[in-house]
mmCIF file of C-alpha atoms in Angstrom:
data_model
loop_
_atom_site.group_PDB
_atom_site.id
_atom_site.type_symbol
_atom_site.label_atom_id
_atom_site.label_comp_id
_atom_site.label_asym_id
_atom_site.label_seq_id
_atom_site.Cartn_x
_atom_site.Cartn_y
_atom_site.Cartn_z
ATOM 1 C CA MET A 1 0.748 89.458 16.873
ATOM 2 C CA CYS A 2 1.295 88.281 13.251
ATOM 3 C CA GLY A 3 0.957 84.864 11.701
ATOM 4 C CA ILE A 4 3.557 82.785 9.890
ATOM 5 C CA VAL A 5 3.217 79.778 7.608
ATOM 6 C CA GLY A 6 5.850 77.850 5.711
ATOM 7 C CA LEU A 7 5.965 74.700 3.601
ATOM 8 C CA PHE A 8 9.079 72.913 2.327
ATOM 9 C CA LEU A 9 8.286 70.021 -0.012
ATOM 10 C CA LYS A 10 10.366 66.857 0.035
ATOM 11 C CA ASN A 11 8.096 65.107 -2.451
ATOM 12 C CA GLN A 12 8.464 66.730 -5.881
ATOM 13 C CA ALA A 13 5.108 65.289 -6.957
ATOM 14 C CA LEU A 14 3.453 67.841 -4.653
ATOM 15 C CA GLU A 15 5.101 70.869 -6.278
ATOM 16 C CA PRO A 16 2.090 71.735 -8.505
ATOM 17 C CA GLN A 17 0.003 71.949 -5.308
ATOM 18 C CA LEU A 18 2.378 74.209 -3.367
ATOM 19 C CA GLY A 19 0.466 77.437 -3.922
ATOM 20 C CA SER A 20 -2.887 75.868 -3.136
ATOM 21 C CA LEU A 21 -1.584 74.347 0.083
ATOM 22 C CA VAL A 22 0.109 77.530 1.265
ATOM 23 C CA SER A 23 -2.924 79.631 0.344
ATOM 24 C CA GLY A 24 -5.032 77.468 2.627
ATOM 25 C CA MET A 25 -2.474 77.781 5.406
ATOM 26 C CA LEU A 26 -2.308 81.564 5.038
ATOM 27 C CA THR A 27 -6.093 81.882 5.216
ATOM 28 C CA THR A 28 -6.118 80.400 8.705
ATOM 29 C CA MET A 29 -3.815 83.150 9.973
ATOM 30 C CA CYS A 30 -5.973 86.146 8.974
ATOM 31 C CA GLU A 31 -7.019 86.982 12.541
ATOM 32 C CA ARG A 32 -3.393 87.068 13.637
ATOM 33 C CA GLY A 33 -2.538 89.720 11.053
ATOM 34 C CA PRO A 34 -5.310 91.535 9.184
ATOM 35 C CA ASP A 35 -3.301 94.616 8.159
ATOM 36 C CA SER A 36 -1.245 93.228 5.287
ATOM 37 C CA ALA A 37 0.150 89.981 3.973
ATOM 38 C CA GLY A 38 2.803 88.551 1.727
ATOM 39 C CA PHE A 39 4.449 85.389 0.546
ATOM 40 C CA ALA A 40 7.569 84.126 -1.182
ATOM 41 C CA VAL A 41 7.406 81.188 -3.564
ATOM 42 C CA TYR A 42 10.465 79.291 -4.766
ATOM 43 C CA GLY A 43 9.839 77.927 -8.248
ATOM 44 C CA THR A 44 11.993 75.870 -10.573
ATOM 45 C CA PRO A 45 14.943 77.979 -11.758
ATOM 46 C CA SER A 46 15.520 78.424 -15.490
ATOM 47 C CA LYS A 47 19.145 77.852 -16.452
ATOM 48 C CA GLY A 48 20.944 81.111 -16.994
ATOM 49 C CA LYS A 49 17.916 83.205 -16.018
ATOM 50 C CA GLY A 50 17.314 85.459 -13.038
ATOM 51 C CA LYS A 51 14.043 86.897 -11.739
ATOM 52 C CA ILE A 52 13.412 90.308 -10.203
ATOM 53 C CA THR A 53 10.053 90.893 -8.504
ATOM 54 C CA ILE A 54 9.039 94.547 -8.594
ATOM 55 C CA GLN A 55 6.054 96.525 -7.261
ATOM 56 C CA SER A 56 4.410 99.866 -7.907
ATOM 57 C CA ALA A 57 1.243 101.681 -6.864
ATOM 58 C CA ASP A 58 1.376 103.470 -10.230
ATOM 59 C CA ALA A 59 -0.612 101.450 -12.776
ATOM 60 C CA ASP A 60 1.466 102.883 -15.617
ATOM 61 C CA ALA A 61 4.875 102.216 -14.075
ATOM 62 C CA PHE A 62 5.439 98.940 -15.911
ATOM 63 C CA LYS A 63 4.372 100.146 -19.354
ATOM 64 C CA GLY A 64 7.293 99.943 -21.749
ATOM 65 C CA LEU A 65 9.658 98.961 -18.926
ATOM 66 C CA ALA A 66 11.160 95.935 -20.680
ATOM 67 C CA GLU A 67 11.855 98.066 -23.732
ATOM 68 C CA ARG A 68 13.490 100.761 -21.588
ATOM 69 C CA ILE A 69 15.722 98.190 -19.900
ATOM 70 C CA LYS A 70 16.791 96.871 -23.303
ATOM 71 C CA LYS A 71 17.467 100.357 -24.659
ATOM 72 C CA GLU A 72 19.021 102.067 -21.641
ATOM 73 C CA ALA A 73 20.620 99.191 -19.714
ATOM 74 C CA GLY A 74 21.420 96.998 -22.706
ATOM 75 C CA VAL A 75 19.771 93.932 -21.169
ATOM 76 C CA ALA A 76 17.017 91.825 -22.731
ATOM 77 C CA ALA A 77 14.130 91.454 -20.284
ATOM 78 C CA ASP A 78 10.747 89.773 -20.247
ATOM 79 C CA LEU A 79 8.045 91.200 -18.004
ATOM 80 C CA ALA A 80 5.126 89.261 -16.529
ATOM 81 C CA LEU A 81 2.529 91.513 -14.896
ATOM 82 C CA LYS A 82 0.544 90.405 -11.844
ATOM 83 C CA SER A 83 -1.632 93.155 -10.359
ATOM 84 C CA SER A 84 0.595 95.704 -8.595
ATOM 85 C CA HIS A 85 3.652 93.467 -9.053
ATOM 86 C CA ALA A 86 5.620 92.230 -12.019
ATOM 87 C CA VAL A 87 8.400 89.717 -12.522
ATOM 88 C CA LEU A 88 11.301 90.646 -14.774
ATOM 89 C CA THR A 89 13.225 87.720 -16.249
ATOM 90 C CA VAL A 90 16.761 88.627 -17.305
ATOM 91 C CA PRO A 91 20.074 86.810 -17.841
ATOM 92 C CA SER A 92 21.233 85.775 -14.369
ATOM 93 C CA ASP A 93 24.612 87.487 -14.800
ATOM 94 C CA LYS A 94 22.814 90.768 -15.528
ATOM 95 C CA SER A 95 20.408 90.759 -12.560
ATOM 96 C CA ASP A 96 22.541 93.035 -10.384
ATOM 97 C CA ALA A 97 22.984 95.499 -13.245
ATOM 98 C CA VAL A 98 19.234 95.634 -13.844
ATOM 99 C CA VAL A 99 18.524 96.123 -10.128
ATOM 100 C CA THR A 100 21.019 99.008 -10.081
ATOM 101 C CA TRP A 101 19.396 100.532 -13.163
ATOM 102 C CA LEU A 102 15.907 100.215 -11.683
ATOM 103 C CA ARG A 103 16.937 101.972 -8.483
ATOM 104 C CA ALA A 104 18.521 104.822 -10.420
ATOM 105 C CA ASN A 105 15.854 105.298 -13.092
ATOM 106 C CA THR A 106 12.440 104.171 -11.815
ATOM 107 C CA PRO A 107 11.505 106.084 -8.643
ATOM 108 C CA ASN A 108 7.944 104.708 -8.656
ATOM 109 C CA ILE A 109 9.067 101.074 -8.642
ATOM 110 C CA ARG A 110 10.133 99.074 -5.607
ATOM 111 C CA ILE A 111 12.183 95.882 -5.703
ATOM 112 C CA MET A 112 10.632 93.082 -3.665
ATOM 113 C CA GLY A 113 13.360 90.489 -4.243
ATOM 114 C CA SER A 114 15.569 88.842 -6.804
ATOM 115 C CA GLY A 115 17.252 85.543 -7.503
ATOM 116 C CA GLU A 116 16.966 82.490 -9.685
ATOM 117 C CA ALA A 117 13.997 80.871 -7.926
ATOM 118 C CA ILE A 118 12.238 83.383 -5.665
ATOM 119 C CA GLU A 119 9.173 85.496 -6.355
ATOM 120 C CA ILE A 120 7.815 87.773 -3.604
ATOM 121 C CA TYR A 121 4.355 89.311 -3.458
ATOM 122 C CA LYS A 122 3.107 91.506 -0.616
ATOM 123 C CA GLU A 123 0.533 94.233 -0.148
ATOM 124 C CA VAL A 124 -1.624 96.037 2.375
ATOM 125 C CA GLY A 125 -4.958 94.258 2.728
ATOM 126 C CA TYR A 126 -6.724 91.319 4.277
ATOM 127 C CA PRO A 127 -4.600 88.173 3.756
ATOM 128 C CA THR A 128 -7.213 86.211 1.793
ATOM 129 C CA ASP A 129 -7.600 89.156 -0.570
ATOM 130 C CA VAL A 130 -3.842 89.463 -1.011
ATOM 131 C CA ALA A 131 -3.526 85.746 -1.784
ATOM 132 C CA LYS A 132 -6.313 85.944 -4.382
ATOM 133 C CA ARG A 133 -4.942 89.146 -5.884
ATOM 134 C CA PHE A 134 -1.701 87.407 -6.819
ATOM 135 C CA ASP A 135 -3.156 83.954 -7.633
ATOM 136 C CA LEU A 136 -1.158 82.218 -4.918
ATOM 137 C CA ALA A 137 -3.316 79.096 -5.213
ATOM 138 C CA LYS A 138 -2.168 78.598 -8.826
ATOM 139 C CA MET A 139 1.551 78.845 -8.134
ATOM 140 C CA SER A 140 3.905 75.875 -8.005
ATOM 141 C CA GLY A 141 7.347 75.337 -6.557
ATOM 142 C CA SER A 142 9.515 73.586 -4.016
ATOM 143 C CA HIS A 143 8.859 75.736 -0.940
ATOM 144 C CA ALA A 144 7.070 78.864 0.191
ATOM 145 C CA ILE A 145 6.785 81.177 3.192
ATOM 146 C CA GLY A 146 3.830 83.399 4.067
ATOM 147 C CA HIS A 147 3.025 86.076 6.647
ATOM 148 C CA THR A 148 0.003 87.965 7.934
ATOM 149 C CA ARG A 149 0.873 91.206 9.702
ATOM 150 C CA MET A 150 -0.545 93.067 12.661
ATOM 151 C CA ALA A 151 1.567 96.209 12.752
ATOM 152 C CA THR A 152 2.749 97.317 16.178
ATOM 153 C CA GLU A 153 5.896 99.409 15.712
ATOM 154 C CA SER A 154 5.898 100.709 12.132
ATOM 155 C CA ALA A 155 3.452 101.894 9.496
ATOM 156 C CA VAL A 156 1.116 99.651 7.538
ATOM 157 C CA THR A 157 2.673 99.872 4.076
ATOM 158 C CA THR A 158 3.554 97.554 1.214
ATOM 159 C CA LEU A 159 7.259 97.782 2.016
ATOM 160 C CA GLY A 160 6.521 97.153 5.691
ATOM 161 C CA ALA A 161 4.790 93.869 4.922
ATOM 162 C CA HIS A 162 6.690 90.584 5.085
ATOM 163 C CA PRO A 163 8.616 88.723 3.685
ATOM 164 C CA PHE A 164 11.757 90.851 3.615
ATOM 165 C CA SER A 165 14.460 90.012 1.105
ATOM 166 C CA THR A 166 17.974 91.445 1.402
ATOM 167 C CA GLY A 167 19.961 88.943 -0.662
ATOM 168 C CA PRO A 168 19.560 86.780 -3.771
ATOM 169 C CA ASP A 169 16.954 84.048 -3.240
ATOM 170 C CA GLN A 170 16.770 84.906 0.475
ATOM 171 C CA CYS A 171 13.773 86.000 2.512
ATOM 172 C CA LEU A 172 12.623 86.112 6.131
ATOM 173 C CA VAL A 173 9.339 86.456 8.023
ATOM 174 C CA HIS A 174 9.080 87.309 11.697
ATOM 175 C CA ASN A 175 6.658 87.254 14.580
ATOM 176 C CA GLY A 176 7.952 89.306 17.483
ATOM 177 C CA SER A 177 9.914 92.454 18.202
ATOM 178 C CA LEU A 178 13.644 93.256 18.209
ATOM 179 C CA SER A 179 15.104 95.786 20.650
ATOM 180 C CA ASN A 180 18.578 96.284 19.139
ATOM 181 C CA HIS A 181 17.621 96.677 15.488
ATOM 182 C CA ALA A 182 18.675 100.345 15.269
ATOM 183 C CA SER A 183 22.278 99.740 16.366
ATOM 184 C CA LEU A 184 22.557 96.599 14.253
ATOM 185 C CA ARG A 185 21.178 98.448 11.217
ATOM 186 C CA ARG A 186 23.941 101.034 11.542
ATOM 187 C CA GLU A 187 26.579 98.298 11.718
ATOM 188 C CA LEU A 188 25.202 96.473 8.690
ATOM 189 C CA ARG A 189 24.975 99.694 6.673
ATOM 190 C CA ARG A 190 28.667 100.249 7.293
ATOM 191 C CA ASP A 191 29.224 96.837 5.716
ATOM 192 C CA GLY A 192 27.291 97.850 2.591
ATOM 193 C CA ILE A 193 23.868 96.358 3.368
ATOM 194 C CA ARG A 194 21.015 98.400 1.881
ATOM 195 C CA PHE A 195 17.753 99.033 3.757
ATOM 196 C CA GLU A 196 14.396 100.141 2.360
ATOM 197 C CA THR A 197 12.461 100.579 5.640
ATOM 198 C CA GLU A 198 12.842 101.197 9.372
ATOM 199 C CA ASN A 199 11.200 97.845 10.136
ATOM 200 C CA ASP A 200 13.025 95.660 12.665
ATOM 201 C CA THR A 201 12.339 92.534 10.584
ATOM 202 C CA GLU A 202 14.321 93.893 7.656
ATOM 203 C CA VAL A 203 17.327 94.078 9.983
ATOM 204 C CA ALA A 204 16.916 90.399 10.842
ATOM 205 C CA ALA A 205 16.789 89.508 7.148
ATOM 206 C CA ALA A 206 19.874 91.619 6.474
ATOM 207 C CA TYR A 207 21.708 89.956 9.349
ATOM 208 C CA ILE A 208 21.130 86.526 7.764
ATOM 209 C CA THR A 209 22.336 87.849 4.391
ATOM 210 C CA TRP A 210 25.422 89.375 6.030
ATOM 211 C CA ARG A 211 26.309 86.131 7.799
ATOM 212 C CA MET A 212 25.815 84.010 4.687
ATOM 213 C CA LYS A 213 28.029 86.385 2.689
ATOM 214 C CA GLN A 214 30.720 85.585 5.265
ATOM 215 C CA GLY A 215 30.465 81.928 4.267
ATOM 216 C CA LEU A 216 28.052 80.571 6.872
ATOM 217 C CA ASN A 217 25.322 78.189 5.817
ATOM 218 C CA LEU A 218 21.719 78.932 6.700
ATOM 219 C CA GLY A 219 21.802 76.901 9.910
ATOM 220 C CA ASP A 220 24.880 78.658 11.274
ATOM 221 C CA ALA A 221 23.529 82.069 10.258
ATOM 222 C CA LEU A 222 20.347 81.346 12.181
ATOM 223 C CA ARG A 223 22.370 80.274 15.233
ATOM 224 C CA GLY A 224 24.070 83.663 15.139
ATOM 225 C CA THR A 225 20.724 85.394 15.711
ATOM 226 C CA LEU A 226 20.568 83.847 19.174
ATOM 227 C CA ASP A 227 23.686 85.764 20.229
ATOM 228 C CA ASP A 228 23.371 88.953 18.213
ATOM 229 C CA LEU A 229 19.649 89.794 18.136
ATOM 230 C CA ASP A 230 17.838 90.960 21.271
ATOM 231 C CA GLY A 231 14.104 90.600 21.654
ATOM 232 C CA PHE A 232 11.343 88.139 20.959
ATOM 233 C CA PHE A 233 11.250 86.295 17.668
ATOM 234 C CA ASN A 234 10.155 83.402 15.577
ATOM 235 C CA PHE A 235 12.023 83.533 12.281
ATOM 236 C CA VAL A 236 11.203 81.433 9.241
ATOM 237 C CA VAL A 237 13.762 81.828 6.460
ATOM 238 C CA GLY A 238 13.952 80.703 2.872
ATOM 239 C CA THR A 239 16.919 80.341 0.545
ATOM 240 C CA LYS A 240 17.155 78.914 -2.964
ATOM 241 C CA ASN A 241 17.530 75.372 -1.627
ATOM 242 C CA GLY A 242 16.735 75.739 2.061
ATOM 243 C CA PHE A 243 14.138 76.356 4.734
ATOM 244 C CA GLY A 244 14.978 77.280 8.319
ATOM 245 C CA VAL A 245 13.298 78.077 11.637
ATOM 246 C CA VAL A 246 14.587 79.533 14.901
ATOM 247 C CA ARG A 247 12.921 80.782 18.104
ATOM 248 C CA ASP A 248 14.449 83.075 20.690
ATOM 249 C CA PRO A 249 15.488 81.586 24.076
ATOM 250 C CA ILE A 250 12.278 82.671 25.831
ATOM 251 C CA ALA A 251 10.025 81.413 23.009
ATOM 252 C CA CYS A 252 6.916 83.341 24.015
ATOM 253 C CA LYS A 253 5.584 83.495 20.457
ATOM 254 C CA PRO A 254 3.530 80.468 19.382
ATOM 255 C CA ALA A 255 4.902 77.988 16.847
ATOM 256 C CA VAL A 256 4.216 74.453 15.682
ATOM 257 C CA MET A 257 5.930 72.248 13.116
ATOM 258 C CA ALA A 258 5.121 69.049 11.280
ATOM 259 C CA GLU A 259 7.267 66.688 9.232
ATOM 260 C CA ASN A 260 6.588 63.534 7.246
ATOM 261 C CA ASP A 261 8.024 61.946 4.127
ATOM 262 C CA ASP A 262 6.363 64.551 1.903
ATOM 263 C CA TYR A 263 7.097 67.897 3.560
ATOM 264 C CA VAL A 264 8.150 70.055 6.484
ATOM 265 C CA ALA A 265 5.566 72.633 7.590
ATOM 266 C CA PHE A 266 5.489 75.558 10.005
ATOM 267 C CA GLY A 267 2.536 77.446 11.431
ATOM 268 C CA SER A 268 2.019 79.985 14.187
ATOM 269 C CA GLU A 269 -0.885 77.773 15.218
ATOM 270 C CA TYR A 270 -1.761 74.145 14.542
ATOM 271 C CA ARG A 271 -4.872 75.119 12.587
ATOM 272 C CA ALA A 272 -2.547 76.249 9.785
ATOM 273 C CA LEU A 273 -1.432 72.634 9.331
ATOM 274 C CA VAL A 274 -4.622 70.607 9.740
ATOM 275 C CA ASP A 275 -5.553 70.464 6.044
ATOM 276 C CA LEU A 276 -2.129 69.415 4.761
ATOM 277 C CA PRO A 277 -2.052 65.983 3.087
ATOM 278 C CA ASN A 278 -1.247 63.085 5.434
ATOM 279 C CA ILE A 279 -0.946 65.420 8.415
ATOM 280 C CA ASP A 280 -2.178 62.506 10.538
ATOM 281 C CA LYS A 281 1.031 60.664 9.647
ATOM 282 C CA ALA A 282 3.330 63.580 10.431
ATOM 283 C CA HIS A 283 5.500 64.126 13.456
ATOM 284 C CA VAL A 284 4.054 67.276 15.027
ATOM 285 C CA TRP A 285 5.947 69.247 17.646
ATOM 286 C CA GLU A 286 6.552 72.658 19.140
ATOM 287 C CA PRO A 287 10.031 73.869 18.142
ATOM 288 C CA GLU A 288 12.349 74.211 21.121
ATOM 289 C CA PRO A 289 13.617 77.598 22.336
ATOM 290 C CA ALA A 290 17.069 78.662 21.088
ATOM 291 C CA THR A 291 17.139 75.752 18.667
ATOM 292 C CA VAL A 292 17.743 75.946 14.918
ATOM 293 C CA TYR A 293 15.906 73.715 12.487
ATOM 294 C CA PHE A 294 16.773 73.728 8.820
ATOM 295 C CA TRP A 295 16.424 71.593 5.740
ATOM 296 C CA GLU A 296 18.126 71.772 2.360
ATOM 297 C CA ARG A 297 17.668 70.040 -0.960
#
């Protein structure tokens, strides 16, 4: 079943409240996905700095990691620990090199996402517990996407939770099921896209990354899903400066959106939106089938 929430702020004065607002939205979706949960938050980028969100079930995996990266990869790194996750801050032109080093030298560490603005946190557990574990309510930023998962076709694992990130500052959450993900995964692998799971949603995220690498903007990449992805889906996608939504042509999965002068919001159900500020002044609608909606700063 799964639940999706998303909030894209137009009003910068609301940015300190982003995490609190999204945490409240995510809480309303617990019944739609009690297995695991996750969220991506886009904060203010620091000039010349990149962020790499990493995860490990091994409590000792992060000990001395920044020092190892400095010694073995030759890159200065700061590490901020948050429960089973940590955020490495490195020079932005060294992010790819550090990701490559991590994959080669730290088998107990998984990379959740990287970029200049994005941080991704996801774990197995009840969504309210996951949100509290990573202090979502205290986070600030310009936009965020969250997901509560009810697993139907793959295992309940940390890597199987949403969001999925397959490109810098990109992530995607999904409610639905794709039928052609196996063949599309093979095609994308031939084009150099890396996969961490067998989850169909990761293929959708990789498809968006692939299309944007070809020069498409987020809106056009989302339009491509309508031709190239088979199945049922609501996708909510984040990029460094953008927020997008698309539903498949049948649109059997529930979705509702709201927009006013302060924000654009998405929820699998209206109850995810009811506590947002000035929701009574927002235009509220059900997104149309086979229609792309996207906003950029």
